[in-house]
Amino acid sequence: MIECVHAEQCGGCPLIGMDYAQQLTTKRARVVSAIVHYPALELLYTRQVVPGDQIVGYRGRAKLIVSPTGGIGLYGRSGNHDVIDIPNCRVLAPALAEVTTVLRGLIASPPPEARGLLLPYDPHGGGVLRAIDLREVHMPSTTALPETTTTAQGNRVGVLLTFVLQRDRVPSRDELKEAGRAIRALLPRVVGIAANLHEADAPQILGPETMVLDGVPHAEDRIGPTYHVASFGSFVQVHRGQASRVHALITREIASLDMQLLIDETGTNRRQPRVLDLYGGSGAISIALSHAKNIVTMVESFAPAVNNARSAAEAQGLGKLDARVGDAADVVNSLLANNEKFDAVVMNPPRRGVSPAAREAIARLGAPLCIYVSCDPDTLARDLDHFSRLGYTSSELIPIDMIPLTEEVETVAVLKRAPPAQPRVIYEDDDVIVVEKGPHEPVENQPEYLGSLMQRCLRLPGVSNLKVVNKLDTGTSGLCIFARNEVARQLWTTALATSGRLIYLVAAKGVTPTKGAIARDLREGGRSYMARTRYRRLAVASGHSILRVIPDGHRPHQIRRHLAAIGHPVLGDERYGHVPTNRYFEEKHGLDRSFVHLIRIEIVHPRTGAKLLIESTLPGDLRASLERATGSSVIKFLEQKHALGENRASSMLPGEPASAPMPPPRPLDRGSQPAIGPMPTDLSPPPPSYPPDSLAEPMSYASPDSFAAPPSYATPASYAQPPSYAPPGGLPSPTITEAPTEHVPELDESPRTIRHAIVSDDD
């Protein structure tokens, strides 16, 4: 057990009270829990966590907050953003601890020439210093810098120090440079000082602009047998020993590639593997792979880091590294356009994971091996689930304790080519098949996407021809109905329009009214169509609304466009949403798409008159984002309200009492579904058993497989005239008084959000 005087207050080492074996067990459990809600990952095995040789004094990179009173530390466990001063921190590398100790004294009594850098930021007063970023570098023994010290391995140890300043309060550049020179002379081991300008509303500590004030602009940093060039603010794994293990693991996996894949044009010699390293940073992995005789192409969005990687490779005699600047998805698409081929792809993304566009592009490359290095189990699980639909799968996860004493865990996944995962079938009969659609997947083939839900369904046993009944947006997940022939498609499309309800679970920005209706025309193909969307708020989660939404009609983007029009856009909606909120949820909670899921379909079977209820549970990515944003309390509350779905199908025949048992199931190709009786010769659909505009709680349960208070069915004579929709606002509701329908201004296809008040009976 590690003892620390700050453990009760400081939030930096939440597992410090456990012995190390318990910590490793806890971290493995976190990885396992991240994948448990993804059916495609149910066979994925998680290895035991690789322990660190050093669990104190290991941290070679630290971003520390400066309090208004001059303390240097981290936010406390209370969650109220109070900074806990942490002198003698147990995890800082000795060089960083020494620099931090001297800085505390300088901040308490700043020299006159250095006040422009050292006055702590106070939001209600003056000051400019918000945080410090310290980076330990292990330079070659030939480095001639007097500030450095020598390690047992012969490396020279120095520190790169970045002062994070409030942009709107910084003095002139000349004053900053003068202060930097004065401070560096007072600090041990510091080989370079820089200033980074923090944006006021940014969630990240570091801002986009950094200027060197004094000393070296960058330094060589050795990990294992090679070194890369470290610059101010650049990414690095905080545990040098564990980072070396990750490099060795990647190198071994690539070296074990099938020999048949690496035979050269002559058919006799083994050629060097071609490796694409995405999110390459300063080139640590690329240089390690080049040292192992691989031909590497590195991609990184930060141009100075790319230049540093090139120079480090050349200085070590590794030739000219093919390092490219740009977004990962854009560069991979350009490689595809040039028909470039790779034997392996390495991904080491930031915490938010690999973008959906990059995942799609990587899959199109078709490399036989992909290696994913992740610092966040939730976004790793989300991305592996998507890769499973794109034709890549992994058999095991390798967790590594990169940051001992914390809850964080690094995980390596090795992916290989495989057939796309089969969709989960929730219901099927002789007419239709109802499956779960994943996010980032079109229902039908589109040229910009590698595959589609239709393609995956056609790989199911006994399925040869399908027609779409309800089409979902590409970013929307949930239930999708496919008909087996054109007659069935017409029947089910009519039944859905006259007796069906599609019920969505949606997260919207801000706190909406308790319930309401949105009516506005939607333009489509140059024409305007009437459309109405009704919603009920189920919960408020971190200042945002979890809604049950029922659209009348199924126009493209209807829910997203309507909610944006009333000033409550869907979280994660790139087209109609609120950009800063979307960015925050992607960075902090891993939400990389619109928070929209078709969770339930209620419909009267067009052949038998049986009332069907088909449910799909909330998918793993939305569940993880919601839990990260709110904790487990909101998830548990929604589960108690049966709002998260149960992956099941139920049916009730006309006139059947609520307590009657379910009819015996009959076998189908994939599992068993409730029997729906013989097919009648009359194919006209029966009428709805409830008003189609009802916003009542959808079908409460007397038991898991029965409907409480079943509807009474009309006589067959009344089937001749299907129900017609009344004008918006005039529809009856069986259990609640619906809010007056509010007509809002037209919203065009641009991503602007039109804010317009909506009135409900509760307000």
CSV table of C-alpha atoms in Angstrom, one decimal, residues 3 26 31 61 71 114 160 170 230 311 364 428 451 487 541 572 647 657 681 740-741:
chain,number,residue,atom,x,y,z
A,3,GLU,CA,0.7,6.2,1.7
A,26,THR,CA,-10.2,-3.1,-10.7
A,31,VAL,CA,-12.2,-3.0,-19.5
A,61,ARG,CA,4.5,14.2,-17.8
A,71,GLY,CA,-1.1,26.2,-4.8
A,114,ALA,CA,8.9,37.5,-13.7
A,160,LEU,CA,10.5,21.1,-20.6
A,170,VAL,CA,-1.1,38.0,-21.2
A,230,ALA,CA,9.7,16.1,-27.6
A,311,SER,CA,14.4,14.9,-38.1
A,364,ARG,CA,-11.5,0.5,-46.9
A,428,GLU,CA,-39.2,-12.5,-37.7
A,451,GLY,CA,-21.2,-1.7,-46.2
A,487,VAL,CA,-46.4,-7.6,-51.1
A,541,ALA,CA,-29.2,14.5,-17.0
A,572,GLY,CA,-24.1,15.0,-31.0
A,647,ASN,CA,-34.4,-6.8,-26.8
A,657,PRO,CA,-57.4,-10.8,-22.1
A,681,THR,CA,-57.1,-14.3,-47.2
A,740,PRO,CA,-50.9,23.1,-27.7
A,741,THR,CA,-49.1,22.6,-31.0
